XYZ file of C-alpha atoms in Angstrom:
438
model
C -10.018 -22.363 19.536
C -7.335 -20.372 18.212
C -7.034 -16.712 16.359
C -4.531 -16.625 14.026
C -3.432 -13.417 12.985
C -0.526 -12.130 10.638
C 0.900 -8.285 10.000
C 3.966 -7.093 8.198
C 3.308 -3.591 9.537
C 2.719 -1.520 12.221
C 0.165 -0.017 10.711
C -1.510 -3.138 9.888
C -0.762 -4.500 13.697
C -2.055 -0.952 14.759
C -5.723 -2.038 12.011
C -6.134 -5.205 13.456
C -5.643 -3.941 17.106
C -8.176 -1.245 16.183
C -10.660 -4.094 14.758
C -10.095 -5.975 17.838
C -11.095 -2.732 20.690
C -14.219 -2.840 17.809
C -15.648 -6.286 18.610
C -15.365 -7.146 14.978
C -13.374 -10.345 16.371
C -15.436 -11.416 19.485
C -14.311 -11.133 22.932
C -11.243 -12.900 23.647
C -12.071 -15.629 24.942
C -9.411 -18.153 23.209
C -5.711 -18.371 22.285
C -4.372 -15.195 19.702
C -1.502 -15.665 17.964
C 0.420 -12.866 15.676
C 2.500 -13.962 13.102
C 4.867 -11.064 12.393
C 6.671 -10.871 8.982
C 9.580 -8.815 7.588
C 9.182 -7.834 4.049
C 11.972 -5.700 3.112
C 14.947 -6.330 0.931
C 17.411 -7.436 4.125
C 15.304 -7.889 7.093
C 18.038 -9.085 8.716
C 19.405 -5.771 8.871
C 15.840 -3.989 9.659
C 14.586 -3.402 13.027
C 11.032 -6.276 13.440
C 7.639 -5.141 13.656
C 6.978 -6.653 17.105
C 10.262 -4.347 17.744
C 9.335 -1.389 17.231
C 8.480 1.789 19.832
C 4.951 2.056 20.829
C 4.398 -2.253 19.627
C 3.949 -2.623 23.838
C 0.883 -1.363 23.835
C 0.007 -3.284 21.122
C 1.425 -6.828 22.723
C -1.788 -7.132 25.485
C -3.755 -7.881 22.592
C -2.100 -10.860 22.286
C -1.306 -14.267 23.887
C 1.901 -14.772 21.755
C 3.926 -13.031 19.339
C 5.609 -15.419 16.431
C 8.126 -14.559 13.641
C 7.074 -15.933 10.397
C 10.733 -14.968 9.431
C 11.915 -17.553 11.957
C 10.112 -20.064 10.807
C 10.965 -20.252 6.699
C 14.573 -18.730 7.627
C 16.784 -18.534 5.955
C 13.934 -18.231 3.003
C 12.784 -14.677 2.018
C 9.250 -13.864 2.986
C 8.110 -12.638 0.137
C 9.350 -15.208 -2.351
C 8.597 -18.072 -0.977
C 6.104 -20.353 -1.396
C 5.116 -24.131 -0.780
C 4.914 -26.508 -3.586
C 1.416 -27.939 -4.018
C 2.908 -31.557 -2.994
C 4.348 -29.965 0.837
C 1.534 -28.283 1.519
C 0.330 -31.193 3.525
C 3.472 -31.742 5.065
C 4.903 -28.391 5.834
C 0.868 -27.721 6.474
C 1.523 -29.806 9.639
C 4.881 -29.115 10.733
C 3.592 -25.455 11.188
C 0.377 -26.283 12.995
C 2.926 -28.201 15.595
C 5.483 -25.189 15.358
C 2.204 -23.018 16.613
C 0.617 -25.840 18.517
C -2.447 -25.413 16.835
C -4.038 -28.907 17.878
C -7.181 -27.461 19.058
C -7.912 -25.874 15.068
C -8.033 -22.591 13.922
C -11.299 -20.791 14.339
C -10.478 -17.536 12.244
C -7.142 -17.110 10.138
C -6.928 -13.100 10.001
C -4.348 -11.916 6.529
C -3.584 -8.529 5.044
C -2.737 -8.577 0.883
C -3.791 -12.292 0.921
C -3.350 -12.302 -3.053
C 0.581 -12.753 -2.533
C 3.208 -14.114 0.176
C 3.696 -13.900 2.620
C -0.115 -14.091 3.528
C -1.072 -16.299 0.600
C 1.096 -18.348 1.640
C 0.025 -18.689 5.643
C -2.996 -19.244 3.798
C -2.494 -22.469 2.079
C -0.258 -23.900 5.152
C -3.591 -23.059 7.752
C -6.435 -24.295 6.062
C -10.175 -25.484 7.228
C -10.873 -22.294 8.620
C -12.562 -18.914 7.781
C -10.241 -16.628 6.452
C -10.652 -12.213 7.311
C -8.931 -10.135 5.021
C -8.239 -6.873 6.204
C -7.099 -3.677 4.715
C -3.790 -1.586 5.495
C -3.484 0.699 2.668
C -5.509 1.889 -0.345
C -5.067 -1.159 -2.012
C -8.450 -2.031 -1.010
C -9.974 0.428 -3.075
C -8.646 -1.404 -6.435
C -9.362 -5.573 -7.897
C -7.627 -8.296 -6.453
C -4.134 -8.277 -7.733
C -3.647 -12.296 -8.942
C -6.524 -14.871 -9.031
C -6.864 -16.360 -5.725
C -7.266 -20.758 -5.852
C -11.253 -21.529 -4.744
C -9.457 -23.246 -1.634
C -8.406 -19.433 -0.571
C -11.103 -17.518 -2.064
C -13.891 -19.913 -0.963
C -13.082 -19.428 2.911
C -12.905 -15.655 2.724
C -15.912 -13.993 5.131
C -15.392 -10.073 5.242
C -12.700 -7.407 4.128
C -11.907 -5.515 7.048
C -10.727 -1.924 6.302
C -10.285 2.096 7.691
C -12.486 4.076 5.899
C -10.132 6.547 4.328
C -12.279 7.627 1.293
C -15.476 8.402 2.127
C -18.281 7.357 -0.373
C -15.926 4.936 -2.352
C -16.646 1.174 -1.664
C -13.738 -1.179 -1.953
C -13.104 -3.238 -4.975
C -10.880 -6.464 -3.318
C -12.415 -9.698 -3.244
C -15.506 -8.551 -4.642
C -15.190 -10.729 -7.329
C -15.490 -13.384 -4.925
C -18.915 -11.560 -3.086
C -16.552 -10.756 0.246
C -18.552 -8.005 1.899
C -16.561 -4.740 2.984
C -16.854 -3.760 6.861
C -14.854 -0.563 7.576
C -13.728 0.643 11.194
C -14.399 2.896 13.132
C -12.321 5.618 13.180
C -12.636 6.485 17.075
C -11.430 3.187 17.998
C -8.169 3.425 15.409
C -7.704 6.885 17.450
C -7.805 5.543 20.195
C -4.872 2.878 19.215
C -2.777 5.484 18.261
C -2.776 7.763 21.114
C -1.763 3.739 23.265
C 1.231 4.404 20.408
C 1.914 7.331 20.411
C 2.774 7.619 24.758
C 5.221 8.563 25.334
C 6.690 10.118 21.962
C 8.564 7.273 19.728
C 12.554 7.607 21.213
C 14.376 6.216 17.864
C 14.019 9.811 15.739
C 17.272 11.628 15.379
C 17.764 15.612 13.444
C 20.568 15.973 10.303
C 21.099 19.223 9.020
C 22.949 22.235 9.309
C 23.058 22.038 12.940
C 23.861 18.359 13.066
C 22.600 17.849 16.563
C 19.871 15.079 18.034
C 16.257 15.412 18.708
C 13.456 13.668 19.888
C 10.194 15.141 17.749
C 10.017 17.455 14.970
C 9.207 20.600 15.547
C 5.473 21.548 16.120
C 3.867 23.208 13.008
C 6.856 22.516 10.794
C 6.552 20.402 7.487
C 6.754 16.479 6.577
C 7.857 14.741 4.190
C 6.589 10.807 3.620
C 8.961 8.493 1.512
C 8.280 5.929 -0.108
C 10.440 2.867 -1.647
C 9.298 3.766 -5.849
C 12.806 2.878 -7.111
C 12.956 -0.772 -4.916
C 9.723 -1.722 -7.111
C 11.515 -0.465 -10.378
C 8.694 2.351 -10.840
C 11.621 4.882 -11.215
C 15.523 4.727 -10.404
C 17.423 5.033 -7.562
C 18.426 8.530 -8.414
C 15.147 9.843 -9.871
C 13.293 8.775 -6.652
C 16.141 10.799 -4.477
C 15.481 13.532 -6.400
C 12.274 13.290 -5.742
C 12.239 13.994 -2.124
C 14.668 16.543 -3.084
C 12.272 18.267 -4.828
C 9.456 18.674 -2.681
C 12.300 19.792 0.362
C 13.111 22.743 -2.084
C 9.109 23.058 -2.788
C 8.707 23.166 0.982
C 11.224 25.940 1.429
C 9.985 27.525 -1.154
C 7.045 27.858 0.984
C 9.118 29.100 3.641
C 9.793 26.179 5.624
C 12.663 25.916 7.534
C 11.974 22.576 9.874
C 11.230 19.143 8.303
C 9.977 16.119 9.317
C 11.196 12.860 6.631
C 9.511 9.220 7.367
C 10.717 6.738 5.301
C 9.431 3.666 4.271
C 10.099 0.824 6.800
C 11.116 -0.757 3.334
C 13.453 1.771 1.506
C 16.170 1.266 3.917
C 18.225 4.582 4.871
C 19.945 5.567 1.844
C 16.992 8.006 0.960
C 17.086 9.461 4.543
C 21.519 9.807 3.798
C 20.482 11.931 0.098
C 17.602 14.075 1.718
C 19.905 14.769 4.277
C 22.706 16.418 1.939
C 20.180 18.395 -0.062
C 18.807 19.272 3.549
C 22.581 21.321 4.555
C 22.639 22.854 1.026
C 19.758 24.404 2.104
C 20.186 25.156 5.958
C 16.784 23.205 6.353
C 16.494 21.614 9.613
C 16.424 18.105 9.336
C 14.607 15.070 11.501
C 14.521 11.500 10.056
C 11.643 9.418 11.775
C 12.890 6.278 12.709
C 12.335 3.155 10.043
C 10.246 1.434 12.705
C 8.097 4.533 13.190
C 4.637 4.677 11.856
C 3.552 7.815 10.010
C 0.368 8.501 12.007
C 2.457 8.223 14.977
C 4.310 11.143 13.913
C 1.032 12.842 13.044
C 0.066 12.425 16.423
C 3.467 13.880 18.143
C 4.563 16.135 15.924
C 1.607 17.482 14.196
C 3.218 19.333 11.246
C 1.268 21.851 8.981
C 1.830 20.573 5.904
C 2.186 16.779 4.749
C 4.110 16.080 1.464
C 4.283 12.602 -0.768
C 3.820 10.545 -3.663
C 0.678 8.308 -3.190
C 1.732 7.373 0.357
C -1.296 5.993 2.349
C -0.191 7.596 4.772
C -1.274 11.060 3.130
C -5.315 9.797 3.493
C -4.949 8.953 7.020
C -3.135 12.580 7.454
C -5.976 14.407 6.389
C -8.686 12.425 7.129
C -8.338 10.833 10.256
C -6.324 13.912 11.788
C -7.090 16.858 9.214
C -3.722 18.299 8.205
C -3.548 19.867 5.113
C -1.728 17.202 2.085
C 0.006 17.453 -1.241
C 1.334 15.020 -3.813
C 4.452 15.305 -6.495
C 5.526 13.236 -8.366
C 2.053 10.941 -9.072
C 1.986 11.717 -13.021
C 5.509 10.439 -13.195
C 4.023 7.187 -11.270
C 0.855 6.740 -13.815
C 2.850 7.072 -16.418
C 5.702 4.318 -15.362
C 3.889 2.008 -13.464
C 4.084 -1.071 -15.772
C 1.887 -3.560 -16.116
C -1.698 -2.033 -16.753
C -2.466 -4.237 -13.911
C 0.102 -2.908 -11.241
C -1.672 -3.044 -8.014
C -0.219 0.360 -7.388
C -2.277 1.601 -9.997
C -5.571 2.477 -7.603
C -3.544 3.648 -4.885
C -1.676 6.480 -7.238
C -5.377 7.178 -8.814
C -7.148 8.225 -5.972
C -4.378 9.797 -4.759
C -3.347 12.141 -8.415
C -7.374 12.877 -8.535
C -7.514 14.009 -4.667
C -5.538 15.317 -3.196
C -4.181 19.217 -4.142
C -0.356 19.137 -6.101
C 2.929 20.594 -5.134
C 4.666 22.518 -7.738
C 8.430 22.944 -7.348
C 7.917 26.816 -6.863
C 5.903 25.529 -3.487
C 2.513 26.564 -4.448
C -0.283 24.167 -4.088
C -3.231 23.662 -6.844
C -6.304 21.258 -6.524
C -6.577 18.880 -8.863
C -9.764 19.098 -11.215
C -12.833 18.079 -10.152
C -14.070 14.249 -10.741
C -16.024 11.743 -10.218
C -14.079 9.490 -8.078
C -16.236 6.410 -8.420
C -16.367 6.751 -11.837
C -12.811 7.047 -12.488
C -11.576 4.085 -9.797
C -14.409 1.631 -10.810
C -13.350 2.111 -14.829
C -9.574 1.872 -13.459
C -10.170 -0.710 -12.165
C -12.309 -2.420 -15.030
C -9.222 -1.770 -17.823
C -6.902 -3.304 -14.910
C -9.351 -6.742 -14.363
C -11.600 -6.697 -16.598
C -11.527 -10.299 -16.654
C -12.674 -10.347 -13.011
C -15.549 -7.797 -13.391
C -17.604 -7.902 -16.445
C -20.486 -6.101 -14.327
C -18.295 -2.883 -14.555
C -17.873 -2.414 -17.713
C -21.288 -0.592 -18.891
C -20.420 1.975 -15.592
C -16.584 2.331 -16.885
C -17.780 2.394 -20.528
C -19.910 5.253 -19.680
C -17.090 7.292 -17.522
C -15.177 7.028 -20.690
C -17.775 8.391 -22.807
C -18.423 10.934 -20.037
C -14.932 12.434 -19.487
C -13.442 11.188 -22.603
C -10.078 8.530 -22.956
C -8.356 10.923 -20.563
C -4.631 9.923 -21.096
C -3.229 10.611 -17.541
C -5.378 7.473 -16.787
C -5.678 5.427 -19.314
C -3.717 3.845 -21.998
C -5.215 3.794 -25.452
C -4.164 0.111 -26.174
C -5.912 -0.695 -22.987
C -9.080 0.594 -23.733
C -8.617 -0.878 -26.993
C -7.937 -4.397 -25.735
C -11.148 -4.549 -23.465
C -13.234 -3.061 -25.915
C -13.733 0.157 -24.327
C -12.109 1.801 -27.629
C -12.893 0.349 -30.787
C -10.005 -1.330 -32.582
C -8.558 1.269 -35.055
C -8.896 -0.132 -38.930
C -5.201 -1.722 -40.232
C -3.678 0.937 -42.134
C -4.370 0.994 -46.154
C -1.497 -0.355 -48.540
C 0.117 2.778 -50.445
C -0.148 1.629 -54.283
C 2.675 0.607 -55.709
C 4.188 3.307 -57.940
C 4.735 2.440 -62.240
C 8.590 1.851 -61.411
C 7.530 -1.091 -58.581
C 4.812 -2.549 -60.309
C 7.399 -2.889 -63.689
C 9.351 -4.423 -61.418
C 6.776 -6.992 -59.634
C 5.426 -8.070 -63.478
């Protein structure tokens, strides 16, 4: 029998390797296939996951590594899904392409609610599904409803324990239990992929010279791809990165490592280099395919700054590195619709991570009941799928107030946590209007 694994990020592949080493998939007695997918806007010009430095350390755990992009080319993995009438035929073709005649023992997927994982689940049928999480989104509700032929096959959710004491909401509406992975196996994976240090990094700044890694004790900025998600404009995202860099300079940092998001392209780094040159800062830009966690392992930054990246939590939780956030207030205000799956990650970071100000000062966020907040926001996002959270959500709102930062009055009203306001009473007609109306 064959086990089929799917991953679109290096972090996800490391999570799979960690779960394997922890024995979550049993002994390696059958065939194991890893399907890799490049979901960047233009995947053709973005290095594939299995081409990343350090992937060789993970490859030995799989018998074959296959490209989902090549299977469905020239279609984009995030956009394409099989039509219902095509599923039987395309399922047979995929089974033949991957030589799955002996059957599939287990299908292991990330981001099950959307393509390409949802597409793969629809085509590889008649087997149990394990879902694994590669980030903070596991603590939020399932983004889109899943058909019973998929949700009924999911047996468990594997996840890193990034926020101790917080239980994932993902797939709980389908009765799927969460299974946290041990920290030590993930640390072991990081050691494997970090040796030797990643070679595809380059330094830019007032010196313009090359370097192979960031300066120990320096600071690190985590880039995301907020403009690609249409949360902010490209100029606003560039200014957010520039603001982080200026704040770090205000704190006395002269060596900064910038880690772009793998799906963001290179324009973020280009614009930040210009700001670094103006400030006289030595800026090191990590390679696109180098995971942030590898940078934590090799560069050991003194401070990591980002907006709401999952890597903020791995830096603090797994490496003990101080972290700070900037820009969560803008994202919380701009996220639409309310049920946007990024809402829980940004809520967790905003509520727990110290905040970096433009003058370089760092302040702790107000103390909050994080499980209560996450359950209340999760209920407001998907109230129909999580009716059992209504009482806890109402109790949180009653105790802490409506907190405009996290809740919209209109949303609270629509899910029944605030009473519907009475319609405004019509103003009495003036004598003239009365006379005219006769």
